[in-house]
Coordinates of C-alpha atoms in Angstrom, one line a residue:
X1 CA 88.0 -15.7 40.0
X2 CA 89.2 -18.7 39.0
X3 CA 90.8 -19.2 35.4
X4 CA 88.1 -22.2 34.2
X5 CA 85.1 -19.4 35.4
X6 CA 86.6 -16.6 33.5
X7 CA 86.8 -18.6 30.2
X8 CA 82.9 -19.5 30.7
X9 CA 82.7 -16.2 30.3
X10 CA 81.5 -14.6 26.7
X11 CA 80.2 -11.4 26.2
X12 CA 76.7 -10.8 25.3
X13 CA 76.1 -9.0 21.9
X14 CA 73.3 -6.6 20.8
X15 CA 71.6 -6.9 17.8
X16 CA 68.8 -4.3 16.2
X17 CA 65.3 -5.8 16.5
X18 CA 61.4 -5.1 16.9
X19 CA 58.9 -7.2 19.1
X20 CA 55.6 -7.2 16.9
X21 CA 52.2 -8.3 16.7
X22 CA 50.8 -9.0 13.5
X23 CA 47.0 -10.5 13.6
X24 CA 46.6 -13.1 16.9
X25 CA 50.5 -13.9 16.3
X26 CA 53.7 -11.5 17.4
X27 CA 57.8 -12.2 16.8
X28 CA 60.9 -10.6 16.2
X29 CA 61.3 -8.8 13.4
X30 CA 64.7 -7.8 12.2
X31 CA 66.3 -5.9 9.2
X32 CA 68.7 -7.9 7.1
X33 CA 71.5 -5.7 6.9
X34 CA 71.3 -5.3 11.0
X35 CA 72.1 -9.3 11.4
X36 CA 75.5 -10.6 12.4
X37 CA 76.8 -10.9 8.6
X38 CA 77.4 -14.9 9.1
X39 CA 73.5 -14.6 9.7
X40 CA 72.9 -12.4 6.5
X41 CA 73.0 -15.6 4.7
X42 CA 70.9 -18.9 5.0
X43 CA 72.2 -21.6 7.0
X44 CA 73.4 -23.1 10.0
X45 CA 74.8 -19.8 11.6
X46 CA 71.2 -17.8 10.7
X47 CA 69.1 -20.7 12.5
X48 CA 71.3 -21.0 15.7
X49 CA 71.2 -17.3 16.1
X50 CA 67.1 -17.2 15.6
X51 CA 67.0 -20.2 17.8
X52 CA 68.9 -18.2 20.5
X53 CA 66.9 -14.8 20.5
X54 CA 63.6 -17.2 20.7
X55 CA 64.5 -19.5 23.5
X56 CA 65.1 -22.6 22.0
X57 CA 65.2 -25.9 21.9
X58 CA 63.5 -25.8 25.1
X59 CA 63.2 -29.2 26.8
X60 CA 61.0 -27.5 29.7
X61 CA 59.1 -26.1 26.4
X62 CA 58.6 -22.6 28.2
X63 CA 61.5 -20.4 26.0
X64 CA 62.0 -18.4 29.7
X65 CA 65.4 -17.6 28.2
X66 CA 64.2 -15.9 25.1
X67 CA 61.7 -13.9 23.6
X68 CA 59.2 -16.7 22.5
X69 CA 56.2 -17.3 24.2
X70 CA 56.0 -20.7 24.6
X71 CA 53.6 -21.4 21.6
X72 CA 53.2 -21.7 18.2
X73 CA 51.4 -18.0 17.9
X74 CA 54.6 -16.4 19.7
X75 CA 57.5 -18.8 18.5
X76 CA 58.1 -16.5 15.1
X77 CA 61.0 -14.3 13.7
X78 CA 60.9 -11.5 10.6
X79 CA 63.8 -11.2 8.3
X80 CA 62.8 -8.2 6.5
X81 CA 65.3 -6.3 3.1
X82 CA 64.3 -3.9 0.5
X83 CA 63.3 -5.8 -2.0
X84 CA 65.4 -6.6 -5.1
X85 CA 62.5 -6.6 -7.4
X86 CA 61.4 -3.7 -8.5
X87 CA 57.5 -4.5 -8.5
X88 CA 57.9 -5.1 -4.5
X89 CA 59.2 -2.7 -1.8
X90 CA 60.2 -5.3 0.5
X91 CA 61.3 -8.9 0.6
X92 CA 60.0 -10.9 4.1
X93 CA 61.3 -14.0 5.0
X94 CA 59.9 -15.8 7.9
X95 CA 61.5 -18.3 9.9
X96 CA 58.8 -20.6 12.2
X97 CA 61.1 -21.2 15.8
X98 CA 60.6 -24.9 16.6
X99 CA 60.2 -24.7 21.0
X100 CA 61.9 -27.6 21.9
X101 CA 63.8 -28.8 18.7
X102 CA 67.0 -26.8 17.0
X103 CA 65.2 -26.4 14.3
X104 CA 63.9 -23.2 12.2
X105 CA 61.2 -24.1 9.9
X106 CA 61.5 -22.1 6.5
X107 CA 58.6 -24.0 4.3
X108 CA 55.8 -21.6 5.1
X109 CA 54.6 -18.2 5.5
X110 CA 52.9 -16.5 8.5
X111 CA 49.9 -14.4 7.3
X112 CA 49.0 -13.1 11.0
X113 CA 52.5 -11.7 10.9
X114 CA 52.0 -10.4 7.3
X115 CA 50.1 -7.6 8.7
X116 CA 53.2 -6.5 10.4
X117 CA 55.7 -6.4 7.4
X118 CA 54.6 -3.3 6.0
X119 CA 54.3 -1.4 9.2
X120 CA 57.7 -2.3 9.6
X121 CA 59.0 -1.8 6.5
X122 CA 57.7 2.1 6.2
X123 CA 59.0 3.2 10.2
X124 CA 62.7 1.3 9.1
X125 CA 63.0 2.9 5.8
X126 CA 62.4 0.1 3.4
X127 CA 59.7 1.8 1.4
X128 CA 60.2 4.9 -0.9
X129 CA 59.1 7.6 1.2
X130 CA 57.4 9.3 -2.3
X131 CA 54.5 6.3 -1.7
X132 CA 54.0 7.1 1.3
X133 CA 50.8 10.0 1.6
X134 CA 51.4 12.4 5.1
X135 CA 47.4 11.2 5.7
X136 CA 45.4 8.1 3.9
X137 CA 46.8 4.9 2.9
X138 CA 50.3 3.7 1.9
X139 CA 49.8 0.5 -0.2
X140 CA 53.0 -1.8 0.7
X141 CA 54.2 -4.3 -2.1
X142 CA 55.8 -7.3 -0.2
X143 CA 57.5 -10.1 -1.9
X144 CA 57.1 -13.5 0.7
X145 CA 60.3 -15.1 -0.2
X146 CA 59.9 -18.4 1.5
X147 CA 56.7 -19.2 -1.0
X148 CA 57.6 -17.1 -3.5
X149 CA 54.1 -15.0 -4.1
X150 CA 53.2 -11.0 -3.3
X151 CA 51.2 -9.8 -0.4
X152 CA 49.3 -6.0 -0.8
X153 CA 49.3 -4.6 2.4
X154 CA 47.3 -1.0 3.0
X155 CA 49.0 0.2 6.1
X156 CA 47.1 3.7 7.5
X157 CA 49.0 6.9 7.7
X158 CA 48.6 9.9 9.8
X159 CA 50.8 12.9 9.9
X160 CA 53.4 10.7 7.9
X161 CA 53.4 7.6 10.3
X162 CA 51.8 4.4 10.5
X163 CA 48.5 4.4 12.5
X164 CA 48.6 1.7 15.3
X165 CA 45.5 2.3 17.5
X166 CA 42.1 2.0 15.9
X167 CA 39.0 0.4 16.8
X168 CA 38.8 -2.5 14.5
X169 CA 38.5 -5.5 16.6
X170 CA 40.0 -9.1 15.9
X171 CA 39.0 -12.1 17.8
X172 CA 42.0 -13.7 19.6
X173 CA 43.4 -10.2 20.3
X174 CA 42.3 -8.1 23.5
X175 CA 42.4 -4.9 22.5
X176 CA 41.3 -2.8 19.4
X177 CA 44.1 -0.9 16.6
X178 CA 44.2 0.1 13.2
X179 CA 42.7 -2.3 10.6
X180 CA 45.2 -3.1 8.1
X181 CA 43.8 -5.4 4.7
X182 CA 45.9 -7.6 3.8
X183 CA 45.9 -9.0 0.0
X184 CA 47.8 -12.4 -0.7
X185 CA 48.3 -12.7 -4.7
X186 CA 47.8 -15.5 -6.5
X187 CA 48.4 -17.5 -3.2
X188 CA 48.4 -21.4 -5.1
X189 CA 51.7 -22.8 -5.3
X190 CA 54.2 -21.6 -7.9
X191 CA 52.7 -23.8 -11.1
X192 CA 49.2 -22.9 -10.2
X193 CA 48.5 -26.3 -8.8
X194 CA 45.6 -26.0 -6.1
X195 CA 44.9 -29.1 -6.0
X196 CA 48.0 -31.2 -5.6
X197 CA 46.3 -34.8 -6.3
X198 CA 43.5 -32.8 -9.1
X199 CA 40.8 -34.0 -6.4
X200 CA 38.7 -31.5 -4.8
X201 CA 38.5 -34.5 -2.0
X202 CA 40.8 -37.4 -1.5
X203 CA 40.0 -40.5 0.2
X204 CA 43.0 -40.1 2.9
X205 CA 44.0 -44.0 4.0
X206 CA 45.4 -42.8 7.5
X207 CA 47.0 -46.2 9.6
X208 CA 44.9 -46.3 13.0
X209 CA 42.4 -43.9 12.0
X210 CA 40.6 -45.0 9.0
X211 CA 39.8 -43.6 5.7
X212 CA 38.9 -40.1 5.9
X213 CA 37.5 -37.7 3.1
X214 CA 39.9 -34.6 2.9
X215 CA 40.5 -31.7 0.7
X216 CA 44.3 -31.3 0.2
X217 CA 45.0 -27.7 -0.8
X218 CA 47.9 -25.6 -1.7
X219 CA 46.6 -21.8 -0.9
X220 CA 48.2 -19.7 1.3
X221 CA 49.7 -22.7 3.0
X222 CA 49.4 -26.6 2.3
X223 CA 46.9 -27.8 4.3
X224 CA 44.2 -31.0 5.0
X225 CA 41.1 -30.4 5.5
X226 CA 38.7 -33.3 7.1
X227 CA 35.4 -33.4 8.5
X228 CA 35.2 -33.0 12.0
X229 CA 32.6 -35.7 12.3
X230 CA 34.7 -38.2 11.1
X231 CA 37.4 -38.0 13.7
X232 CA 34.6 -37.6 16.4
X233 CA 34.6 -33.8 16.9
X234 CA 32.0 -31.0 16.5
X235 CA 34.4 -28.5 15.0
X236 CA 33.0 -26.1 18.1
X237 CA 36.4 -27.5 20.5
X238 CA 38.6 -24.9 22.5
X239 CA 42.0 -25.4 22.8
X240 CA 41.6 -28.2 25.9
X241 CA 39.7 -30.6 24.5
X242 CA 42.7 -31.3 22.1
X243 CA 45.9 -29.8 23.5
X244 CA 45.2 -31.8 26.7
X245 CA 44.7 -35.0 25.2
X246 CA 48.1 -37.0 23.8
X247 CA 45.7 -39.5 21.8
X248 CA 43.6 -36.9 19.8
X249 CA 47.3 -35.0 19.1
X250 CA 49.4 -37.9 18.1
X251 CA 46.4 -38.9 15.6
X252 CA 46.2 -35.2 14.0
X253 CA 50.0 -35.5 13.8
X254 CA 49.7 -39.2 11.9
X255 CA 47.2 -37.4 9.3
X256 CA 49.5 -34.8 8.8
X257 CA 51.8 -36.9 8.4
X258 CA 50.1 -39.4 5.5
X259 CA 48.7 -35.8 4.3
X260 CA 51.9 -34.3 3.6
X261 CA 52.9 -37.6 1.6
X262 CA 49.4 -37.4 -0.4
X263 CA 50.1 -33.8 -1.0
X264 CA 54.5 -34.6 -2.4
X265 CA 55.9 -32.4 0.2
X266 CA 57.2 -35.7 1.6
X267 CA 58.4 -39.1 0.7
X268 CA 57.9 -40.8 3.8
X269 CA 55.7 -40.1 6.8
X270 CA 59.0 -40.4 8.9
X271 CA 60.1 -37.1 7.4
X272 CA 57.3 -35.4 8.9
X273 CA 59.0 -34.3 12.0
X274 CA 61.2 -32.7 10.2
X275 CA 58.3 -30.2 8.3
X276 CA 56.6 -29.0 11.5
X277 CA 55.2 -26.2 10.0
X278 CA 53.6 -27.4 6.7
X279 CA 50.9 -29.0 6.0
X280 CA 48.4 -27.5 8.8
X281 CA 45.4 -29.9 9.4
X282 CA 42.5 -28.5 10.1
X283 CA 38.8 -29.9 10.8
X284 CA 35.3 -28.4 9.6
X285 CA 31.9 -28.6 10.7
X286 CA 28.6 -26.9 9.5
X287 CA 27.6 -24.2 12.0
X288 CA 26.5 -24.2 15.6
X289 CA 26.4 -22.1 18.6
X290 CA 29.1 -22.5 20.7
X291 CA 30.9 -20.5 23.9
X292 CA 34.1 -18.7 22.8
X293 CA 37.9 -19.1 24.2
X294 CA 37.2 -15.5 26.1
X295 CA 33.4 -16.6 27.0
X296 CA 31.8 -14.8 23.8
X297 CA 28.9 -16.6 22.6
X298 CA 29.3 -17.3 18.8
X299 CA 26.1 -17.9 17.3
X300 CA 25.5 -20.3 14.3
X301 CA 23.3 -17.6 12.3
X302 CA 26.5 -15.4 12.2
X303 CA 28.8 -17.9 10.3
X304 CA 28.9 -20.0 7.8
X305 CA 30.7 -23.1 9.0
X306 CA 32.9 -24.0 11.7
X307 CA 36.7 -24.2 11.7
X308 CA 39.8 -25.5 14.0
X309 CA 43.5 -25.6 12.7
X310 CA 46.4 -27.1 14.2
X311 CA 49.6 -25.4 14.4
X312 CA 52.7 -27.1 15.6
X313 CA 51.2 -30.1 17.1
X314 CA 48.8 -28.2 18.8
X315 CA 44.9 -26.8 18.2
X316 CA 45.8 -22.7 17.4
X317 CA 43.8 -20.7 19.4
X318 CA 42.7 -18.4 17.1
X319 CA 43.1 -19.3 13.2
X320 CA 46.8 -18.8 11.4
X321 CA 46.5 -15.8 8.6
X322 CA 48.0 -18.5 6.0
X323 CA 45.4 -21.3 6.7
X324 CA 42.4 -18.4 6.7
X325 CA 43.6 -18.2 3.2
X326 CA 43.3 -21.6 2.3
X327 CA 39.8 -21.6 3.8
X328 CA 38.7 -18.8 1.7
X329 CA 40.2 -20.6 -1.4
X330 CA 38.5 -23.8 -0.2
X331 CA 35.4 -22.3 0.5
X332 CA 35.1 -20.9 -3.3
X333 CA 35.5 -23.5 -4.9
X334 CA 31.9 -26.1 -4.6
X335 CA 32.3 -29.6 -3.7
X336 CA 35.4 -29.1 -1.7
X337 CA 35.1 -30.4 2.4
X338 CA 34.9 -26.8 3.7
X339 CA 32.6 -25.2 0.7
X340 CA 30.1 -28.4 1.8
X341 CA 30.3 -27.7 5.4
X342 CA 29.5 -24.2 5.1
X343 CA 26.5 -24.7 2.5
X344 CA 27.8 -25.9 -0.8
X345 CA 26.5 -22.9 -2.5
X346 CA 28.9 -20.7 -4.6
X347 CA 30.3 -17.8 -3.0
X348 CA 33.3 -15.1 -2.6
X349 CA 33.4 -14.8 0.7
X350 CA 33.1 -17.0 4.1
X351 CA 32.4 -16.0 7.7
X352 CA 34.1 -19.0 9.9
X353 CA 33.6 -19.6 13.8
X354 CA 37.8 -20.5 15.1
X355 CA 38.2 -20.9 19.1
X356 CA 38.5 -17.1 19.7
X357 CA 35.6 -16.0 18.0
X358 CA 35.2 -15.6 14.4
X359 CA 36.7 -13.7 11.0
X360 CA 35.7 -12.9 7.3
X361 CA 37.7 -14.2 4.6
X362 CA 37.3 -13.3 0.8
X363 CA 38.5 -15.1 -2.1
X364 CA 37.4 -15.0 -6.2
X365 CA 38.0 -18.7 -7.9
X366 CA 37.7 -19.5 -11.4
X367 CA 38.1 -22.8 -13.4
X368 CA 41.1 -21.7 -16.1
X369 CA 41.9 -24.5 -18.8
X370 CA 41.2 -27.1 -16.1
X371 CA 42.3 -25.4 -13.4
X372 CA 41.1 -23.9 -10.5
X373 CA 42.8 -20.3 -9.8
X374 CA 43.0 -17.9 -7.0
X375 CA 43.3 -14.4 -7.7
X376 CA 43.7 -13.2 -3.9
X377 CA 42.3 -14.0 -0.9
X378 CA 41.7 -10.9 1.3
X379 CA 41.3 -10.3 5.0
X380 CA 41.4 -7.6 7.2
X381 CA 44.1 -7.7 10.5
X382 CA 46.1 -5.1 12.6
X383 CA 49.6 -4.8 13.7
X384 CA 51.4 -3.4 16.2
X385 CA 54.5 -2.1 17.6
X386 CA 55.2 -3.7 21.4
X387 CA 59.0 -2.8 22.0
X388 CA 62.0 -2.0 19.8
X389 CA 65.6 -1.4 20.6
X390 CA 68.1 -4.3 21.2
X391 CA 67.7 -8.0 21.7
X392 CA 71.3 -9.9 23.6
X393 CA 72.4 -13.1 22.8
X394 CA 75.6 -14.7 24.0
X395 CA 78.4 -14.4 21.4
X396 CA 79.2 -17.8 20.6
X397 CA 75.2 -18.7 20.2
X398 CA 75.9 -18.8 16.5

């Protein structure tokens, strides 16, 4: 072997780690103290080590050589501690894995994979085994450190372990497991602000598109809500009528963009690219019958309005945990885009048709000193375990 082959050469190295699905999204999860201690801290080491295990950037946008699946559902990693506050068992940080950039997104949480955390947490030892019962239901305190609010997750326990097969079924995930509520706190930003401009709808100036009504909202994620009339769609599209057509994406991406500005998570539209992850745009319709993404047939008397979200430049096939949440919130509060498109009635709770099928949403609102406030939004989800042991990364990946 020659000398310039054997200094290619660098040993792989193993690193602790759990594939999960949480809701209709799945990642890596990983305990803190089991990271590489350069990647126990933010920065530049953490992200090129997450960016390895994942597969990215891909150019071929495929992540073959890592454990992403080549969207944004399956592009996610789970840095999970005890928690240093004592009202929380654990702290979750989650890092959204950018497929062809080299770039970890850290402005948002994942709700899908929020369902996941706790189930996590009690099997690794991060919760005080006096909470947890030997049968009924351990109620997990989680502290989401990238937005700064508490999740309540009620994980089931049998014989002393979390329950992972059930028969609660969720749309955009084949098979039945246990059903695990999921409770995000006070999920408006940190000062309470729901409403980032103090409209319930904005007139939205978007370059090439027009001027387009829109509820900009700050619950569970920042996200913009339009009609889906007003950008030509019946809010009852599957994933190829969008993710097929360059035109339709580049324009969802340009109202994000001018969204995001609106909203002061950016000073310039050109920064957008560099917040992939937040704001989500998503479009709403009243209901109607439509043909699901696995052939079901949704019927308009069995929801309240229709919904489609975009993740990552692309329509999500199923609805993302944080932007259900910002539904609810929207859908509570009357005169909003999506409380008008499902009736424009008062109400706690919402039924919504996404591109796999449908899901319930709850959320109380109340005006406070001018104010509109979220106490929780709650929905139901299930997690599961689909391979632990060691994930390999070269050595000088980070």
């Amino acid at each position: 072997m020659s000398a310039s082959v054997q200094n290619k050469h660098v040993p792989q190295i193993k690193i602790p780690a759990t594939y999960m699905r949480g809701g209709t999204s799945k990642g890596v999860f990983f305990k803190l103290s089991d990271l590489p201690e350069a990647a126990q801290q933010p920065g530049v080491a953490r992200d090129q080590l997450l960016l390895r295990v994942i597969g990215s950037p891909d150019p071929y946008e495929k992540q073959i050589d890592g454990m992403g699946g080549a969207t944004s559902s399956t592009s996610k990693t789970v840095i999970l501690s005890k928690s240093e506050s004592a009202e929380h068992d654990v702290d979750y940080l989650f890092g959204q894995v950018s497929i062809d950039k080299p770039y970890v997104d850290w402005s948002g949480n994942c709700g899908n994979l929020s369902a996941a955390v706790g189930p996590f947490a009690i099997a690794n030892g991060l919760v005080d085994p006096a909470r947890i019962p030997e049968n009924g239901v351990a109620e997990v305190r989680i502290w989401q450190v990238n937005i700064q609010k508490t999740i309540v997750s009620r994980v089931p326990i049998v014989n002393g372990e979390v329950q992972e097969t059930g028969d609660f079924e969720l749309d955009g995930v084949t098979f039945p497991a246990a059903e695990i509520p999921v409770a995000f706190m006070d999920p408006a930003d940190g000062e309470g602000a729901i409403f980032t401009t103090g409209n319930l709808i904005d007139q939205l100036d978007v370059p090439g598109v027009g001027i387009l009504k829109a509820t900009l909202i700050n619950a569970g994620i920042p996200t913009v809500f339009i009609n889906a009339a007003d950008i030509g769609y019946t809010g009852a599209e599957l994933q190829d009528a969008i993710n097929g057509d360059s035109r339709a994406l580049e324009m969802f991406e340009t109202i994000r963009a001018y969204g995001a500005v609106r909203m002061g998570l950016i000073s310039d539209v050109s920064e957008a690219g560099k917040r992939q992850h937040t704001p989500k745009v998503a479009f709403v319709a009243p209901p109607a019958d439509y043909v699901s993404s696995s052939g079901k047939n949704v019927q308009a008397s069995d929801i309240d309005l229709l919904v489609r979200a975009l993740s990552m430049g692309k329509l999500h096939h199923a609805m993302m945990g944080t932007a259900a949440v910002a539904i609810a919130a929207a859908a509570a509060i009357e005169g909003t885009v999506v409380n008008l498109a499902a009736g424009g009635s008062k109400r706690n709770e919402v039924t919504f048709g996404h591109p796999s099928g449908s899901l319930r949403v709850g959320a109380e609102a109340s005006l406070v000193e001018g104010r509109w406030h979220i106490e929780q939004a709650v929905m139901s989800r299930s997690a599961r375990v689909l391979m632990e042991g060691l994930v390999r990364i070269p050595g000088d990946s980070f």
